[in-house]
Amino acid sequence: MPRIPARPRSFWDDAVVYQLYVRSFADSDGDGVGDLGGVIGRLGHIAALGADAIWLNPCYPSPQADHGYDIADYHAVNPEYGTLETFDRLVAEAHARGLRVLMDLVPNHCSERHPWFTAALAAGPGSPERARFVFRDGRGDEPPNNWRSVFGGPAWTRVTEPDGTPGQWYLHLFAREQPDFDWRHPEVLAYFDDVLRFWFDRGVDGFRIDVCHGLVKDAALRDWPGDGYNAHSWNQPGVHEIFRRWHALAAGYGPERDLLLVGEVWVPDPADLDHYLRPDELHQAFSFDLLVQPWDARALRAAVERTTARTTATGAPAAWTLANHDVHRTVTRYGITRPEPAPASNDAFAALLRPRGEVDVELGQRRARAALLLLLALPGSVFLYQGEELGLPEVLDLPAEARQDPVFHRTGGREQGRDGCRVPLPWTADAPAFGFGTGVPWLPQPEWFGRYAVDVQEADEASVLHFSRRAIQARRHLGLGAPGPVEWLDPGDDAVLAFRRGQLVCAVNTGSTAFTAPAAWGAAVVSSAGNSSGGNSGVAGDSAAWFLPAR
């Protein structure tokens, strides 16, 4: 039976959440690295966009082997980004603007420099310190099993024991510098209870939880036969006990705090998401199914149908997104005109997009604007990655010596990695570093970034920035994010998907030929193509429009 949640309205039912890759958002101290002070100084930009919340990518102390996803201390702020006092000021100023604050929680692994792991290395085999991680003896000189790292290469690294001899191996499903915790150990459970309480007590409104599906591994650490998704390392039943524990912890703060747990869950079958969204587990999980679809009406509709079916079955509002810090930007993905086949992959990044081929940026811009209207018309919350409101393309031509993503280095450059969507944002076209800061940015910005700068777009009413603001404002005015059915319509054109939300009709034309909307839909009140939409009844190729009947 479908679950109808018996709870008051929560902010995440229909929120627009702005994802902040802090390192690349704004630099307030001139060291070339974005920081919390930069975020505070640019909160007005986020509020003007119409967002309801911000999500901070990891801002904890970290050696930056994976730019913050290797955490050395879960109870502090990276000195490059500020202090706990700076963080407290950010929370206060965000709340004063009506913005909730979400943090990134990285519970699958920590940094090799975390005190627990350095103690484990020093203590030796069989010690209580090593029991907090997945240490095992090898098979002779070979790793304990055949598992592969998401970032390329084996998922095991052998340590040198305190006596100088080759010793045990430790598991790292990601980089060598990111040892995996053993979530069957009670001290790990208790430690993260404390981490959640520490930040909730500082006013944080929730967490985006990294790699939800990976915390618990197959108890016997059996080999996985063949390539593809390793079901022995992902999506094990034991993860659900952890999320029930965290749900109860968050609920203990009372309904007035309205705390959110939203999961990053990559599973081969979207139906598996149901298990993470039971009433006493996660409040939401990202709907990546839509993100990985091609620009095709039938594929997009099928992904929306699968997600809305999940929403009906679980009662958990959808968390829609088309971009984040791990995938190529929407403009570039949708602008591929001659796709090249991706290389074979045997890890979880097979689910992520690594677009290859020629890119038509103008085409990608049109499609990305249309896709935003599709996203904003759906029930649930919408997560927007920084720079998407500017229509930024991916930076594809970063020199090899500038790239820092371990994906690039561990695959010998076969995979470009994620640096191209993490290049610092352009704020002012004629300023040094395009207004990002006074120092040299940690990743180089291309010359063409200037035409996407915020000040340039502020001066142009037809810009992607103004379009994004208008669309988000219209979404709120029309109540499109609120729970409710998606009623599919037959537009009579296979290149067009159309659905009704209340009185409003959203039509997305993925073809190249203009589509004439039925008169019964009414007039176009928002169009991604502006004046080129063909009038009140037209939807140009590679565009979208919202229609309302006359009152």
Tab-separated table of N, CA and C in Angstrom, residues 67 395-420 423 442-444:
chain	number	residue	atom	x	y	z
A	67	HIS	N	39.549	16.706	-2.368
A	67	HIS	CA	38.946	18.018	-2.128
A	67	HIS	C	37.789	17.986	-1.136
A	395	VAL	N	34.351	23.067	-18.330
A	395	VAL	CA	35.670	23.431	-18.838
A	395	VAL	C	36.377	22.125	-19.210
A	396	LEU	N	36.431	21.859	-20.504
A	396	LEU	CA	36.907	20.562	-20.978
A	396	LEU	C	38.404	20.534	-21.256
A	397	ASP	N	39.021	21.719	-21.381
A	397	ASP	CA	40.404	21.755	-21.855
A	397	ASP	C	41.389	22.179	-20.769
A	398	LEU	N	41.109	21.828	-19.529
A	398	LEU	CA	42.083	22.092	-18.466
A	398	LEU	C	43.377	21.337	-18.769
A	399	PRO	N	44.511	21.982	-18.615
A	399	PRO	CA	45.770	21.262	-18.853
A	399	PRO	C	45.985	20.166	-17.812
A	400	ALA	N	46.670	19.124	-18.205
A	400	ALA	CA	46.881	17.991	-17.311
A	400	ALA	C	47.579	18.406	-16.027
A	401	GLU	N	48.511	19.354	-16.125
A	401	GLU	CA	49.249	19.755	-14.922
A	401	GLU	C	48.384	20.536	-13.943
A	402	ALA	N	47.235	21.051	-14.399
A	402	ALA	CA	46.341	21.790	-13.504
A	402	ALA	C	45.299	20.888	-12.852
A	403	ARG	N	45.067	19.725	-13.430
A	403	ARG	CA	44.009	18.856	-12.924
A	403	ARG	C	44.398	18.258	-11.569
A	404	GLN	N	43.411	18.181	-10.668
A	404	GLN	CA	43.662	17.717	-9.313
A	404	GLN	C	42.786	16.538	-8.898
A	405	ASP	N	41.803	16.189	-9.697
A	405	ASP	CA	40.882	15.122	-9.331
A	405	ASP	C	41.605	13.773	-9.347
A	406	PRO	N	41.486	12.996	-8.257
A	406	PRO	CA	42.122	11.674	-8.258
A	406	PRO	C	41.594	10.753	-9.351
A	407	VAL	N	40.383	10.996	-9.844
A	407	VAL	CA	39.872	10.185	-10.951
A	407	VAL	C	40.797	10.312	-12.161
A	408	PHE	N	41.215	11.533	-12.464
A	408	PHE	CA	42.109	11.777	-13.604
A	408	PHE	C	43.443	11.064	-13.398
A	409	HIS	N	44.004	11.207	-12.216
A	409	HIS	CA	45.346	10.680	-11.983
A	409	HIS	C	45.355	9.161	-11.810
A	410	ARG	N	44.340	8.595	-11.160
A	410	ARG	CA	44.330	7.148	-10.931
A	410	ARG	C	43.968	6.372	-12.195
A	411	THR	N	43.389	7.042	-13.200
A	411	THR	CA	43.093	6.372	-14.472
A	411	THR	C	44.100	6.743	-15.542
A	412	GLY	N	45.190	7.384	-15.151
A	412	GLY	CA	46.214	7.759	-16.121
A	412	GLY	C	45.707	8.727	-17.176
A	413	GLY	N	44.706	9.532	-16.814
A	413	GLY	CA	44.165	10.508	-17.745
A	413	GLY	C	43.097	9.977	-18.678
A	414	ARG	N	42.772	8.681	-18.567
A	414	ARG	CA	41.715	8.136	-19.433
A	414	ARG	C	40.373	8.786	-19.134
A	415	GLU	N	40.141	9.091	-17.849
A	415	GLU	CA	38.945	9.812	-17.449
A	415	GLU	C	39.331	11.247	-17.120
A	416	GLN	N	38.571	12.199	-17.664
A	416	GLN	CA	38.889	13.603	-17.399
A	416	GLN	C	38.690	13.959	-15.934
A	417	GLY	N	37.785	13.275	-15.268
A	417	GLY	CA	37.508	13.608	-13.885
A	417	GLY	C	36.531	14.758	-13.761
A	418	ARG	N	36.489	15.342	-12.575
A	418	ARG	CA	35.429	16.274	-12.231
A	418	ARG	C	35.890	17.719	-12.079
A	419	ASP	N	37.155	17.978	-12.397
A	419	ASP	CA	37.659	19.340	-12.240
A	419	ASP	C	36.904	20.344	-13.111
A	420	GLY	N	36.461	19.919	-14.270
A	420	GLY	CA	35.863	20.850	-15.220
A	420	GLY	C	34.571	21.487	-14.759
A	423	VAL	N	35.571	24.515	-11.620
A	423	VAL	CA	36.346	25.732	-11.860
A	423	VAL	C	35.668	26.905	-11.161
A	442	TRP	N	42.522	28.339	-7.618
A	442	TRP	CA	43.126	27.020	-7.459
A	442	TRP	C	42.984	26.165	-8.710
A	443	LEU	N	41.982	26.412	-9.540
A	443	LEU	CA	41.881	25.839	-10.876
A	443	LEU	C	41.797	27.002	-11.862
A	444	PRO	N	42.471	26.919	-13.014
A	444	PRO	CA	42.470	28.045	-13.948
A	444	PRO	C	41.106	28.251	-14.610
